[in-house]
Coordinates of N, CA and C in Angstrom, one line a residue:
M187 N 50.6 0.4 30.7 CA 49.6 0.1 31.7 C 48.2 0.1 30.9
G188 N 48.0 0.9 30.0 CA 46.7 0.9 29.3 C 46.5 -0.3 28.5
H189 N 47.6 -1.0 28.0 CA 47.4 -2.2 27.3 C 47.0 -3.4 28.3
S190 N 47.7 -3.3 29.5 CA 47.3 -4.4 30.4 C 45.9 -4.3 31.0
D191 N 45.5 -3.1 31.1 CA 44.0 -2.9 31.5 C 43.1 -3.5 30.4
D192 N 43.4 -3.2 29.1 CA 42.6 -3.7 28.1 C 42.6 -5.3 28.1
L193 N 43.7 -5.9 28.4 CA 43.8 -7.3 28.4 C 43.0 -7.9 29.5
C194 N 43.0 -7.2 30.6 CA 42.3 -7.7 31.8 C 40.8 -7.7 31.5
N195 N 40.3 -6.5 30.8 CA 39.0 -6.4 30.6 C 38.5 -7.5 29.6
I196 N 39.4 -7.9 28.6 CA 39.0 -8.9 27.7 C 39.0 -10.3 28.3
E197 N 40.0 -10.6 29.2 CA 40.0 -11.8 29.9 C 38.8 -12.0 30.9
G198 N 38.4 -10.8 31.5 CA 37.3 -10.8 32.4 C 35.9 -11.3 31.8
N199 N 35.8 -10.9 30.5 CA 34.6 -11.3 29.7 C 34.6 -12.7 29.4
G200 N 35.7 -13.3 29.3 CA 35.8 -14.7 28.9 C 35.7 -14.9 27.5
D201 N 34.8 -14.6 26.8 CA 34.6 -14.9 25.3 C 35.2 -13.7 24.5
G202 N 35.9 -12.8 25.2 CA 36.4 -11.8 24.4 C 35.6 -10.6 24.0
R203 N 34.3 -10.6 24.5 CA 33.4 -9.5 24.2 C 33.3 -8.5 25.3
S204 N 33.0 -7.3 24.8 CA 33.0 -6.3 25.9 C 31.7 -6.3 26.6
N205 N 31.6 -5.6 27.8 CA 30.4 -5.6 28.7 C 29.3 -4.9 28.0
N206 N 29.6 -3.9 27.2 CA 28.5 -3.2 26.5 C 27.8 -4.1 25.6
G207 N 28.6 -4.9 24.8 CA 27.9 -5.8 23.9 C 27.0 -6.8 24.5
A208 N 27.6 -7.3 25.7 CA 26.8 -8.3 26.4 C 25.5 -7.9 27.0
S209 N 25.6 -6.6 27.5 CA 24.5 -6.1 28.1 C 23.5 -5.5 27.1
G210 N 24.0 -5.2 25.9 CA 23.1 -4.7 24.9 C 22.2 -5.6 24.2
A211 N 22.8 -7.0 24.2 CA 21.9 -8.0 23.6 C 20.6 -8.2 24.2
P212 N 20.4 -8.4 25.6 CA 19.2 -8.6 26.0 C 18.2 -7.4 25.9
S213 N 18.8 -6.1 25.9 CA 17.9 -5.0 25.8 C 17.4 -4.9 24.3
T214 N 18.2 -5.4 23.4 CA 17.8 -5.4 22.0 C 16.7 -6.4 21.8
S215 N 16.9 -7.6 22.3 CA 15.9 -8.7 22.2 C 14.6 -8.2 22.9
A216 N 14.7 -7.6 24.0 CA 13.6 -7.2 24.7 C 12.8 -6.1 24.0
A217 N 13.6 -5.2 23.3 CA 13.0 -4.2 22.6 C 12.2 -4.7 21.3
T218 N 12.8 -5.8 20.7 CA 12.1 -6.3 19.5 C 10.9 -7.0 19.9
S219 N 11.0 -7.8 21.1 CA 9.9 -8.6 21.6 C 8.6 -7.7 22.0
S220 N 9.0 -6.5 22.6 CA 7.9 -5.8 23.1 C 7.5 -4.6 22.0
A221 N 8.0 -4.7 20.8 CA 7.7 -3.6 19.8 C 6.3 -3.9 19.2
Y222 N 5.9 -5.1 19.1 CA 4.6 -5.4 18.6 C 3.6 -5.2 19.6
K223 N 2.5 -4.5 19.2 CA 1.4 -4.2 20.0 C 0.1 -4.6 19.3
L224 N -0.8 -5.3 20.0 CA -2.0 -5.8 19.3 C -2.8 -4.7 18.9
F225 N -3.4 -4.9 17.6 CA -4.1 -3.8 16.9 C -3.4 -2.7 16.5
G226 N -2.0 -2.7 16.6 CA -1.2 -1.7 16.2 C -1.3 -0.4 16.9
R227 N -1.7 -0.5 18.2 CA -2.0 0.7 18.9 C -0.7 1.4 19.4
E228 N -0.7 2.7 19.7 CA 0.4 3.4 20.3 C 0.1 4.0 21.6
T229 N -1.2 3.9 22.2 CA -1.6 4.2 23.4 C -1.9 3.0 24.3
S230 N -2.2 3.3 25.6 CA -2.6 2.2 26.4 C -3.9 1.5 26.0
F231 N -4.1 0.4 26.6 CA -5.3 -0.3 26.1 C -6.6 0.3 26.6
H232 N -6.4 0.9 27.8 CA -7.7 1.6 28.5 C -8.0 2.8 27.5
Q233 N -7.0 3.5 27.1 CA -7.4 4.7 26.2 C -7.9 4.2 24.8
M234 N -7.4 3.1 24.4 CA -7.9 2.6 23.1 C -9.4 2.2 23.2
M235 N -9.8 1.7 24.4 CA -11.2 1.4 24.7 C -12.1 2.6 24.9
G236 N -11.5 3.8 24.9 CA -12.3 5.0 25.0 C -11.9 5.7 26.3
G237 N -11.4 5.1 27.3 CA -10.9 5.8 28.5 C -11.9 6.4 29.4
G238 N -13.2 6.0 29.3 CA -14.3 6.5 30.1 C -14.8 5.4 31.0
K239 N -16.1 5.6 31.4 CA -16.7 4.6 32.2 C -17.0 3.4 31.6
A240 N -17.3 3.3 30.2 CA -17.4 2.2 29.5 C -16.2 1.3 29.5
A241 N -15.0 2.0 29.3 CA -13.8 1.2 29.4 C -13.5 0.7 30.8
D242 N -13.8 1.4 31.8 CA -13.7 0.9 33.2 C -14.6 -0.4 33.4
I243 N -15.7 -0.4 32.8 CA -16.7 -1.6 33.0 C -16.1 -2.7 32.2
I244 N -15.6 -2.6 31.0 CA -15.1 -3.6 30.1 C -13.8 -4.2 30.8
L245 N -13.0 -3.4 31.4 CA -11.8 -3.8 32.0 C -11.9 -4.3 33.4
W246 N -13.1 -4.3 33.9 CA -13.4 -4.8 35.3 C -12.8 -3.8 36.3
R247 N -12.7 -2.5 36.1 CA -12.4 -1.6 37.1 C -13.5 -1.2 38.0
R248 N -14.8 -1.5 37.5 CA -16.0 -1.3 38.2 C -16.6 -2.8 38.2
R249 N -16.1 -3.6 39.2 CA -16.4 -5.0 39.2 C -17.8 -5.3 39.4
R250 N -18.6 -4.6 40.2 CA -20.0 -4.9 40.4 C -20.8 -4.6 39.1
V251 N -20.6 -3.6 38.4 CA -21.3 -3.4 37.2 C -20.9 -4.4 36.1
S252 N -19.7 -4.8 36.1 CA -19.3 -5.8 35.0 C -19.9 -7.1 35.4
F253 N -19.9 -7.5 36.6 CA -20.5 -8.8 37.1 C -22.0 -8.7 36.8
G254 N -22.6 -7.5 37.1 CA -24.1 -7.5 36.9 C -24.5 -7.6 35.4
I255 N -23.5 -7.1 34.5 CA -23.8 -7.3 33.1 C -23.8 -8.8 32.7
I256 N -22.8 -9.5 33.2 CA -22.7 -11.0 33.0 C -24.0 -11.7 33.5
V257 N -24.4 -11.3 34.7 CA -25.5 -12.0 35.3 C -26.8 -11.7 34.4
A258 N -27.0 -10.4 34.0 CA -28.1 -10.1 33.3 C -28.1 -10.7 31.9
A259 N -26.9 -10.8 31.3 CA -26.8 -11.5 29.9 C -27.1 -13.0 30.1
T260 N -26.7 -13.6 31.2 CA -27.0 -15.1 31.4 C -28.5 -15.2 31.5
V261 N -29.2 -14.4 32.4 CA -30.6 -14.6 32.6 C -31.3 -14.4 31.4
A262 N -31.0 -13.3 30.6 CA -31.7 -13.1 29.3 C -31.5 -14.3 28.4
W263 N -30.3 -14.8 28.3 CA -30.0 -15.9 27.3 C -30.8 -17.2 27.8
I264 N -30.9 -17.4 29.1 CA -31.7 -18.7 29.6 C -33.3 -18.4 29.2
I265 N -33.7 -17.1 29.4 CA -35.1 -16.9 29.1 C -35.5 -17.1 27.7
F266 N -34.6 -16.5 26.8 CA -34.9 -16.5 25.3 C -34.6 -17.9 24.7
E267 N -33.7 -18.6 25.3 CA -33.2 -19.9 24.6 C -34.0 -21.1 25.0
Y268 N -34.4 -21.0 26.3 CA -35.1 -22.2 26.8 C -36.6 -22.1 27.0
S269 N -37.1 -20.9 27.1 CA -38.5 -20.7 27.2 C -39.3 -20.8 25.9
E270 N -38.5 -20.5 24.8 CA -39.1 -20.6 23.4 C -40.2 -19.6 23.3
L271 N -40.1 -18.4 24.0 CA -41.1 -17.3 23.8 C -40.6 -16.3 22.8
P272 N -41.4 -15.6 22.1 CA -41.0 -14.6 21.2 C -40.3 -13.5 21.9
F273 N -39.3 -13.0 21.1 CA -38.5 -11.9 21.7 C -39.3 -10.7 22.0
L274 N -40.2 -10.3 21.1 CA -41.1 -9.2 21.2 C -42.0 -9.3 22.6
S275 N -42.5 -10.5 22.7 CA -43.3 -10.7 23.9 C -42.6 -10.6 25.2
V276 N -41.4 -11.3 25.2 CA -40.6 -11.2 26.5 C -40.2 -9.8 26.8
S277 N -39.8 -9.0 25.8 CA -39.2 -7.7 26.0 C -40.4 -6.8 26.5
S278 N -41.6 -7.0 25.9 CA -42.7 -6.2 26.3 C -43.1 -6.5 27.8
D279 N -43.1 -7.8 28.1 CA -43.4 -8.2 29.5 C -42.4 -7.6 30.6
V280 N -41.2 -7.6 30.2 CA -40.1 -7.1 31.0 C -40.3 -5.7 31.2
L281 N -40.5 -4.9 30.1 CA -40.7 -3.4 30.3 C -42.0 -3.0 31.1
L282 N -43.0 -3.9 30.9 CA -44.3 -3.7 31.5 C -44.1 -3.9 33.1
I283 N -43.4 -4.9 33.5 CA -43.1 -5.2 34.9 C -42.3 -4.0 35.5
L284 N -41.3 -3.5 34.8 CA -40.5 -2.5 35.2 C -41.2 -1.2 35.5
I285 N -42.1 -0.9 34.5 CA -42.9 0.3 34.5 C -43.9 0.3 35.7
V286 N -44.5 -0.9 35.9 CA -45.5 -1.0 37.0 C -44.8 -0.9 38.3
L287 N -43.6 -1.5 38.5 CA -42.9 -1.4 39.8 C -42.5 0.0 40.1
V288 N -41.9 0.8 39.0 CA -41.5 2.1 39.2 C -42.7 3.0 39.6
F289 N -43.8 2.8 38.9 CA -45.0 3.6 39.2 C -45.6 3.4 40.6
L290 N -45.6 2.1 41.0 CA -46.1 1.8 42.4 C -45.1 2.3 43.4
R291 N -43.8 2.3 43.2 CA -42.8 2.7 44.2 C -43.0 4.3 44.3
A292 N -43.2 5.0 43.2 CA -43.4 6.4 43.3 C -44.7 6.8 44.1
N293 N -45.8 6.0 43.8 CA -47.0 6.4 44.5 C -47.0 5.9 46.0
Y294 N -46.3 4.9 46.3 CA -46.2 4.4 47.7 C -45.3 5.4 48.5
A295 N -44.3 6.0 47.8 CA -43.4 7.0 48.5 C -44.3 8.3 48.7
A296 N -45.2 8.7 47.8 CA -45.9 9.8 48.0 C -47.0 9.6 49.1
F297 N -47.5 8.3 49.2 CA -48.5 8.1 50.2 C -47.9 8.1 51.5
R298 N -46.6 7.6 51.7 CA -45.9 7.6 53.0 C -45.2 8.9 53.2
K299 N -45.4 9.9 52.3 CA -44.7 11.2 52.5 C -43.2 11.1 52.5
K300 N -42.6 10.2 51.7 CA -41.2 10.1 51.6 C -40.7 10.6 50.2
Q301 N -39.5 11.3 50.3 CA -39.0 11.8 49.0 C -38.1 10.8 48.4
L302 N -38.4 10.5 47.2 CA -37.5 9.7 46.4 C -36.2 10.4 46.0
P303 N -35.1 9.6 45.8 CA -34.0 10.2 45.3 C -34.2 10.8 43.9
A304 N -33.6 12.0 43.6 CA -33.8 12.6 42.3 C -33.2 11.8 41.2
L305 N -33.9 11.7 40.2 CA -33.5 10.9 39.0 C -32.9 11.8 38.0
P306 N -31.8 11.4 37.3 CA -31.2 12.3 36.3 C -32.1 12.4 35.1
E307 N -32.1 13.5 34.4 CA -32.9 13.6 33.2 C -32.3 12.8 32.0
L308 N -33.1 12.0 31.4 CA -32.6 11.2 30.3 C -32.9 12.0 29.0
V309 N -31.8 12.8 28.7 CA -31.9 13.8 27.5 C -30.7 13.6 26.7
L310 N -30.9 13.5 25.4 CA -29.8 13.3 24.5 C -29.5 14.8 24.0
S311 N -28.2 15.2 24.3 CA -27.8 16.5 23.8 C -27.5 16.4 22.3
E312 N -27.6 17.6 21.6 CA -27.3 17.7 20.2 C -25.9 17.3 19.8
E313 N -24.9 17.7 20.8 CA -23.6 17.3 20.6 C -23.4 15.8 20.6
M314 N -24.0 15.1 21.5 CA -23.9 13.6 21.5 C -24.5 13.0 20.3
V315 N -25.6 13.5 19.7 CA -26.2 12.9 18.5 C -25.3 13.2 17.3
N316 N -24.7 14.4 17.3 CA -23.8 14.8 16.1 C -22.6 13.9 16.2
N317 N -22.0 13.7 17.4 CA -20.8 12.8 17.4 C -21.1 11.4 17.0
A318 N -22.3 10.9 17.5 CA -22.7 9.5 17.2 C -22.9 9.4 15.7
A319 N -23.5 10.4 15.1 CA -23.9 10.4 13.6 C -22.5 10.5 12.8
A320 N -21.6 11.2 13.3 CA -20.3 11.4 12.6 C -19.5 10.1 12.7
S321 N -19.5 9.5 13.9 CA -18.8 8.2 14.0 C -19.4 7.1 13.1
F322 N -20.7 7.1 13.1 CA -21.4 6.1 12.3 C -21.2 6.4 10.8
R323 N -21.2 7.7 10.4 CA -20.8 8.0 8.9 C -19.5 7.5 8.6
V324 N -18.5 7.7 9.4 CA -17.1 7.3 9.2 C -17.1 5.7 9.0
K325 N -17.8 5.0 9.8 CA -17.7 3.5 9.7 C -18.3 3.1 8.5
I326 N -19.6 3.7 8.1 CA -20.2 3.3 6.9 C -19.4 3.6 5.8
N327 N -18.8 4.7 5.7 CA -17.9 5.1 4.5 C -16.7 4.1 4.5
Y328 N -16.1 3.7 5.6 CA -15.0 2.8 5.6 C -15.5 1.4 5.0
M329 N -16.6 0.9 5.4 CA -17.2 -0.3 4.9 C -17.4 -0.2 3.4
L330 N -17.9 0.9 3.0 CA -18.2 1.0 1.5 C -16.9 1.1 0.7
L331 N -15.9 1.7 1.3 CA -14.5 1.7 0.7 C -13.9 0.3 0.7
M332 N -14.1 -0.5 1.7 CA -13.6 -1.9 1.7 C -14.4 -2.7 0.6
A333 N -15.7 -2.5 0.4 CA -16.5 -3.2 -0.6 C -16.0 -2.8 -2.0
H334 N -15.7 -1.5 -2.1 CA -15.2 -1.0 -3.4 C -13.9 -1.6 -3.8
D335 N -12.9 -1.7 -2.8 CA -11.6 -2.3 -3.2 C -11.7 -3.8 -3.4
I336 N -12.7 -4.5 -2.7 CA -12.8 -5.9 -2.9 C -13.4 -6.2 -4.4
T337 N -14.4 -5.3 -4.7 CA -15.1 -5.5 -6.0 C -14.0 -5.3 -7.2
L338 N -13.1 -4.3 -7.0 CA -12.1 -4.1 -8.0 C -11.0 -5.0 -8.0
G339 N -10.8 -5.8 -6.9 CA -9.7 -6.8 -6.8 C -8.4 -6.1 -6.5
K340 N -8.5 -4.9 -5.7 CA -7.3 -4.2 -5.4 C -6.4 -4.9 -4.2
D341 N -7.1 -5.2 -3.2 CA -6.5 -5.7 -1.9 C -6.9 -7.2 -1.7
F342 N -5.9 -8.0 -2.0 CA -6.2 -9.5 -1.8 C -6.2 -9.8 -0.2
K343 N -5.4 -9.1 0.5 CA -5.4 -9.4 1.9 C -6.8 -9.0 2.5
L344 N -7.3 -7.9 2.2 CA -8.7 -7.6 2.7 C -9.7 -8.5 2.2
F345 N -9.7 -8.9 0.9 CA -10.6 -9.9 0.4 C -10.5 -11.3 1.2
F346 N -9.3 -11.6 1.5 CA -9.1 -12.9 2.2 C -9.7 -12.8 3.6
K347 N -9.5 -11.7 4.3 CA -10.1 -11.6 5.6 C -11.6 -11.5 5.5
V348 N -12.2 -10.9 4.7 CA -13.6 -10.8 4.6 C -14.2 -12.2 4.3
V349 N -13.6 -12.9 3.4 CA -14.0 -14.3 3.1 C -14.0 -15.3 4.3
I350 N -12.9 -15.1 5.0 CA -12.7 -15.9 6.2 C -13.8 -15.7 7.3
V351 N -14.0 -14.3 7.5 CA -14.9 -13.9 8.6 C -16.4 -14.4 8.1
L352 N -16.7 -14.1 6.8 CA -18.1 -14.5 6.4 C -18.3 -16.0 6.5
W353 N -17.3 -16.8 6.1 CA -17.4 -18.2 6.2 C -17.5 -18.7 7.6
L354 N -16.7 -18.1 8.5 CA -16.8 -18.5 10.0 C -18.3 -18.1 10.5
L355 N -18.7 -17.0 10.1 CA -20.1 -16.6 10.6 C -21.2 -17.6 10.0
S356 N -21.0 -18.0 8.8 CA -21.9 -19.0 8.3 C -21.9 -20.3 8.9
V357 N -20.7 -20.8 9.2 CA -20.5 -22.0 10.0 C -21.1 -22.0 11.3
I358 N -20.7 -20.9 12.1 CA -21.2 -20.7 13.4 C -22.8 -20.5 13.4
G359 N -23.3 -19.8 12.5 CA -24.7 -19.6 12.5 C -25.5 -20.8 12.2
S360 N -24.8 -21.8 11.5 CA -25.6 -23.1 11.2 C -25.6 -24.0 12.4
V361 N -24.7 -23.7 13.4 CA -24.6 -24.6 14.6 C -25.4 -24.1 15.7
I362 N -25.3 -22.8 16.0 CA -25.9 -22.2 17.1 C -26.9 -21.2 16.8
S363 N -27.9 -20.8 17.7 CA -28.9 -19.8 17.4 C -28.3 -18.4 17.5
F364 N -29.2 -17.4 17.1 CA -28.7 -16.0 17.2 C -28.6 -15.6 18.6
F365 N -29.4 -16.0 19.6 CA -29.4 -15.5 20.9 C -28.2 -16.1 21.6
T366 N -27.8 -17.4 21.3 CA -26.6 -17.9 21.9 C -25.4 -17.2 21.3
L367 N -25.3 -16.9 20.0 CA -24.2 -16.1 19.4 C -24.1 -14.8 20.1
A368 N -25.2 -14.2 20.3 CA -25.3 -12.8 21.0 C -24.7 -12.9 22.4
Y369 N -25.1 -14.0 23.1 CA -24.7 -14.2 24.5 C -23.2 -14.5 24.5
I370 N -22.7 -15.3 23.7 CA -21.3 -15.5 23.7 C -20.4 -14.3 23.3
G371 N -21.0 -13.4 22.4 CA -20.4 -12.2 22.1 C -20.3 -11.3 23.2
A372 N -21.4 -11.2 24.0 CA -21.5 -10.4 25.2 C -20.5 -10.8 26.2
I373 N -20.3 -12.1 26.5 CA -19.5 -12.6 27.5 C -18.0 -12.4 27.0
I374 N -17.7 -12.6 25.8 CA -16.3 -12.3 25.3 C -16.0 -10.9 25.4
F375 N -17.0 -10.0 25.1 CA -16.7 -8.6 25.1 C -16.4 -8.1 26.5
I376 N -17.0 -8.7 27.5 CA -16.8 -8.3 28.9 C -15.7 -9.0 29.5
T377 N -15.1 -10.1 29.0 CA -14.1 -10.8 29.8 C -12.8 -10.7 29.0
V378 N -12.7 -11.0 27.7 CA -11.4 -11.1 27.0 C -10.7 -9.8 27.1
P379 N -11.3 -8.6 26.9 CA -10.4 -7.4 27.1 C -9.8 -7.3 28.5
A380 N -10.5 -7.7 29.6 CA -9.9 -7.6 30.9 C -8.8 -8.6 31.0
L381 N -8.9 -9.8 30.4 CA -7.9 -10.7 30.5 C -6.6 -10.3 29.7
Y382 N -6.8 -9.7 28.5 CA -5.7 -9.2 27.8 C -5.0 -8.1 28.5
N383 N -5.8 -7.2 29.2 CA -5.2 -6.0 29.9 C -4.3 -6.6 31.0
K384 N -4.7 -7.8 31.6 CA -3.9 -8.3 32.7 C -2.6 -8.9 32.2
F385 N -2.8 -9.7 31.0 CA -1.6 -10.4 30.5 C -1.1 -9.8 29.2
E386 N -1.0 -8.5 29.2 CA -0.8 -7.7 28.0 C 0.6 -8.2 27.3
D387 N 1.6 -8.1 28.2 CA 3.0 -8.4 27.7 C 3.1 -9.8 27.0
H388 N 2.6 -10.8 27.7 CA 2.6 -12.2 27.2 C 1.9 -12.3 25.9
V389 N 0.7 -11.7 25.7 CA -0.1 -11.8 24.6 C 0.6 -11.1 23.4
D390 N 1.2 -9.9 23.7 CA 1.8 -9.2 22.7 C 3.1 -9.9 22.1
R391 N 3.7 -10.6 23.1 CA 4.9 -11.3 22.6 C 4.6 -12.4 21.7
Y392 N 3.6 -13.2 22.0 CA 3.2 -14.4 21.3 C 2.4 -13.9 20.0
G393 N 1.7 -12.8 20.2 CA 1.0 -12.2 19.0 C 1.9 -11.8 17.9
G394 N 3.1 -11.2 18.4 CA 4.1 -10.7 17.4 C 4.7 -11.8 16.6
K395 N 5.0 -13.0 17.3 CA 5.5 -14.2 16.7 C 4.5 -14.7 15.5
I396 N 3.2 -14.8 15.9 CA 2.2 -15.3 15.1 C 2.0 -14.3 13.9
H397 N 2.1 -13.0 14.1 CA 1.9 -12.0 13.1 C 3.1 -12.0 12.1
R398 N 4.4 -12.3 12.6 CA 5.4 -12.4 11.6 C 5.3 -13.7 10.7
Q399 N 4.8 -14.8 11.3 CA 4.6 -16.0 10.6 C 3.6 -15.8 9.5
L400 N 2.4 -15.2 10.0 CA 1.3 -15.0 8.9 C 1.8 -14.1 7.9
S401 N 2.6 -13.0 8.2 CA 3.1 -12.1 7.2 C 3.9 -12.9 6.2
R402 N 4.8 -13.8 6.6 CA 5.6 -14.5 5.6 C 4.7 -15.4 4.7
Q403 N 3.7 -16.0 5.3 CA 2.8 -16.9 4.5 C 2.0 -16.0 3.5
Y404 N 1.6 -14.8 4.0 CA 0.8 -14.0 3.1 C 1.7 -13.5 1.9
K405 N 3.0 -13.2 2.2 CA 3.9 -12.7 1.1 C 4.0 -13.8 0.0
I406 N 4.2 -15.1 0.6 CA 4.3 -16.2 -0.4 C 3.1 -16.3 -1.3
V407 N 1.9 -16.3 -0.6 CA 0.6 -16.4 -1.4 C 0.4 -15.3 -2.4
D408 N 0.8 -14.0 -1.9 CA 0.6 -12.8 -2.7 C 1.5 -12.9 -3.9
E409 N 2.8 -13.5 -3.7 CA 3.7 -13.4 -4.9 C 3.3 -14.5 -5.9
S410 N 2.7 -15.6 -5.3 CA 2.4 -16.7 -6.3 C 1.0 -16.2 -7.1
I411 N 0.1 -15.5 -6.5 CA -1.0 -15.0 -7.2 C -0.6 -13.9 -8.2
S412 N 0.3 -13.0 -7.8 CA 0.8 -12.0 -8.8 C 1.5 -12.5 -10.0
R413 N 1.9 -13.8 -9.9 CA 2.6 -14.4 -11.1 C 1.6 -15.0 -12.0
L414 N 0.4 -15.2 -11.6 CA -0.6 -15.9 -12.5 C -0.9 -15.2 -13.8
P415 N -1.2 -13.8 -13.7 CA -1.5 -13.2 -15.0 C -0.4 -13.2 -16.0
R416 N 0.9 -13.2 -15.5 CA 2.0 -13.2 -16.4 C 2.1 -14.6 -17.1
C417 N 1.8 -15.7 -16.4 CA 1.9 -16.9 -16.9 C 0.8 -17.2 -18.0
I418 N -0.4 -16.7 -17.6 CA -1.6 -16.7 -18.5 C -1.3 -16.0 -19.8
S419 N -0.7 -14.7 -19.6 CA -0.4 -14.0 -20.9 C 0.6 -14.6 -21.7
K420 N 1.6 -15.3 -21.2 CA 2.6 -16.0 -21.9 C 2.0 -17.1 -22.7
D421 N 1.1 -17.8 -22.0 CA 0.4 -19.0 -22.7 C -0.4 -18.5 -23.9
K422 N -1.1 -17.4 -23.8 CA -1.9 -16.8 -24.8 C -1.0 -16.5 -25.9
E423 N 0.2 -15.9 -25.7 CA 1.1 -15.5 -26.8 C 1.7 -16.7 -27.6
L424 N 1.9 -17.8 -26.8 CA 2.3 -19.0 -27.4 C 1.3 -19.7 -28.4

């Protein structure tokens, strides 16, 4: 009876494979496709962005604030790009108008004997300053370490990335102005993370495929470059 049950199980699968193998294949492929995470993160994207109010604004969990940032950035870009006014002059005028409006509002409320809502005290704590300085120091040291490795020719991959980024910035800077570039950066910063957070699985899947292809091409280029000194030394010996 045991042999007949085994034969029935084999015939039921049709191709002679067991149910465990058939069900294990999709799970294996799904695991490999979802293994790659953009930026190599191990936490959620919200936690990677900081997990606080700033992350909520960037990921459009506070829609009004996010939309307000886009509107403010668009208005500022139109003013600076098409008015052809100096940045210092426009900034001073905006601050002057805000200060006058706030001052008149406070005096009008005192004249009408109305109490204004309490404003939070704008004070930087020592802890906030120390944390910001420590974070800034780490980033500066990382950039200096990158420059050191590039100067000594240790990391070709890092050198290639820096060259590509600087070349792209040079090309973009010759086509558009600084304010347009800043505006595009602000729009990208407030929209692209939210879109990625919404379509995270699809982006990670295609990003994993592109990352594997680029890794193969990088290995080919790295191997070809590593062979150059050997060929040159052989030519010198001859």
